[in-house]
Amino acid sequence: MRISVSSDMDEPVARALVAELRARGHEVTAHGALRPGADSQWAACSEAAARDVAAGTADQAVVCCWTGTGASIAANKVPGVRAALCTDAYTADGARRWNDANVLALGLRLTSEPLMKEILDAWFAAEASEDAEDRENVERLRGR
């Protein structure tokens, strides 16, 4: 899978995220502080990763900032992106299952490497619900 990753800071958990995604066999495109010379402001790098998803050059993205909130807000400004700030595996599962989220937002401050791996496990294991009500809710967001 092609995954764009952004972080506004070059933190150990951000580097571990990139390494973990590559170890799982994903093709990673880095933005922000993870790519030398790139704009590392959270709004800019999160938007860049989200635009990769919207353009189809990435299947999904993971956007990071200190709390994850700014990164998720910036990503959600891109049409076609459904970013979810996930602080645990249950939330990641629900975001993929019920919301068909295509961008995962993580906070650098409180996400440890073991927790990040649990969140990724749940994120990648979940599939979008085929329930009519869930699909209707996701469709309602198209074009916004």
Coordinates of C-alpha atoms in Angstrom, one line a residue:
M1 CA 0.0 0.0 0.0
R2 CA 1.2 3.6 -0.7
I3 CA 1.1 5.7 2.5
S4 CA 2.0 9.3 2.9
V5 CA 3.3 10.3 6.3
S6 CA 3.7 13.7 7.7
S7 CA 5.1 15.1 10.9
D8 CA 5.8 18.7 12.0
M9 CA 8.6 17.4 14.2
D10 CA 11.4 14.9 13.8
E11 CA 10.4 12.9 16.9
P12 CA 11.4 9.3 17.7
V13 CA 7.8 8.1 17.4
A14 CA 7.5 9.7 13.9
R15 CA 10.7 8.0 12.8
A16 CA 9.5 4.7 14.3
L17 CA 6.2 5.1 12.4
V18 CA 7.9 5.4 9.1
A19 CA 10.2 2.4 9.9
E20 CA 7.2 0.3 11.0
L21 CA 5.2 1.1 7.9
R22 CA 8.1 0.1 5.7
A23 CA 8.7 -3.0 7.8
R24 CA 5.0 -3.9 7.1
G25 CA 5.8 -3.7 3.4
H26 CA 4.2 -0.3 2.6
E27 CA 5.6 2.3 0.2
V28 CA 6.1 5.5 2.3
T29 CA 6.2 9.1 1.1
A30 CA 7.4 11.4 3.8
H31 CA 6.4 15.1 4.3
G32 CA 7.3 17.8 6.7
A33 CA 10.1 17.2 9.2
L34 CA 10.5 13.7 7.9
R35 CA 11.7 15.0 4.5
P36 CA 14.7 17.3 4.5
G37 CA 13.9 20.7 3.0
A38 CA 10.1 20.2 3.2
D39 CA 7.8 22.7 4.9
S40 CA 7.4 21.3 8.4
Q41 CA 4.6 23.4 9.7
W42 CA 1.8 21.1 10.8
A43 CA -0.8 22.7 8.5
A44 CA 1.4 22.5 5.4
C45 CA 2.8 19.0 5.8
S46 CA -0.6 17.5 6.9
E47 CA -2.3 19.0 3.9
A48 CA 0.5 17.7 1.6
A49 CA 0.0 14.1 2.9
A50 CA -3.8 14.4 2.6
R51 CA -3.5 15.8 -0.9
D52 CA -1.6 12.7 -1.9
V53 CA -4.7 10.6 -0.8
A54 CA -7.1 12.9 -2.6
A55 CA -5.0 12.8 -5.8
G56 CA -4.7 9.0 -5.6
T57 CA -0.9 9.0 -5.4
A58 CA -1.3 7.5 -1.9
D59 CA -3.9 5.0 -0.7
Q60 CA -3.9 6.3 2.9
A61 CA -1.9 8.8 5.0
V62 CA -0.8 9.2 8.6
V63 CA -0.4 12.7 9.8
C64 CA 1.3 13.7 13.0
C65 CA 1.7 16.8 15.2
W66 CA 2.2 17.3 18.9
T67 CA -1.5 16.5 19.9
G68 CA -2.7 15.2 16.5
T69 CA -5.5 17.8 16.5
G70 CA -4.0 20.3 14.1
A71 CA -2.8 17.6 11.8
S72 CA -6.4 16.1 11.6
I73 CA -8.0 19.5 11.1
A74 CA -5.6 20.4 8.3
A75 CA -6.1 17.0 6.6
N76 CA -9.8 17.2 6.8
K77 CA -9.8 20.5 4.8
V78 CA -8.8 18.5 1.7
P79 CA -11.9 17.3 -0.2
G80 CA -12.3 13.5 -0.2
V81 CA -10.2 13.1 3.0
R82 CA -11.7 11.6 6.1
A83 CA -9.1 12.0 8.8
A84 CA -9.5 10.6 12.3
L85 CA -7.5 11.4 15.4
C86 CA -6.9 8.0 17.0
T87 CA -5.5 7.6 20.5
D88 CA -6.2 3.9 20.8
A89 CA -6.8 0.8 18.8
Y90 CA -10.6 0.7 19.4
T91 CA -10.9 4.3 17.9
A92 CA -8.7 3.3 14.9
D93 CA -10.9 0.3 14.3
G94 CA -14.1 2.3 14.5
A95 CA -12.7 5.1 12.3
R96 CA -11.9 2.7 9.5
R97 CA -15.0 0.5 10.0
W98 CA -17.8 3.1 10.5
N99 CA -16.3 6.2 9.0
D100 CA -14.2 4.7 6.2
A101 CA -11.4 7.0 7.3
N102 CA -8.5 7.2 4.9
V103 CA -6.1 9.4 7.0
L104 CA -5.0 8.5 10.5
A105 CA -3.9 11.3 12.7
L106 CA -1.6 10.6 15.7
G107 CA -0.4 12.8 18.5
L108 CA 3.4 12.7 19.0
R109 CA 3.2 13.6 22.7
L110 CA 1.3 10.6 24.0
T111 CA 1.7 7.9 21.4
S112 CA 4.4 5.5 22.5
E113 CA 5.9 3.0 20.0
P114 CA 3.9 0.0 21.4
L115 CA 0.7 2.0 21.3
M116 CA 1.4 3.2 17.7
K117 CA 1.8 -0.4 16.6
E118 CA -1.5 -1.4 18.3
I119 CA -3.2 1.5 16.5
L120 CA -1.7 0.5 13.2
D121 CA -2.7 -3.1 13.7
A122 CA -6.4 -2.1 14.2
W123 CA -6.3 0.5 11.4
F124 CA -5.1 -2.0 8.8
A125 CA -7.2 -4.9 10.0
A126 CA -10.5 -3.0 9.8
E127 CA -12.5 -2.8 6.6
A128 CA -15.1 -0.2 5.8
S129 CA -18.6 -1.3 6.8
E130 CA -21.1 -2.3 4.1
D131 CA -24.0 -1.4 6.4
A132 CA -26.4 0.9 4.4
E133 CA -26.6 3.5 7.2
D134 CA -22.8 3.7 7.5
R135 CA -22.3 4.0 3.7
E136 CA -25.0 6.7 3.6
N137 CA -23.2 8.7 6.3
V138 CA -19.9 8.5 4.4
E139 CA -21.5 9.4 1.1
R140 CA -23.0 12.5 2.8
L141 CA -19.5 13.8 3.2
R142 CA -18.5 13.5 -0.5
G143 CA -17.9 16.9 -2.1
R144 CA -17.5 18.8 1.1

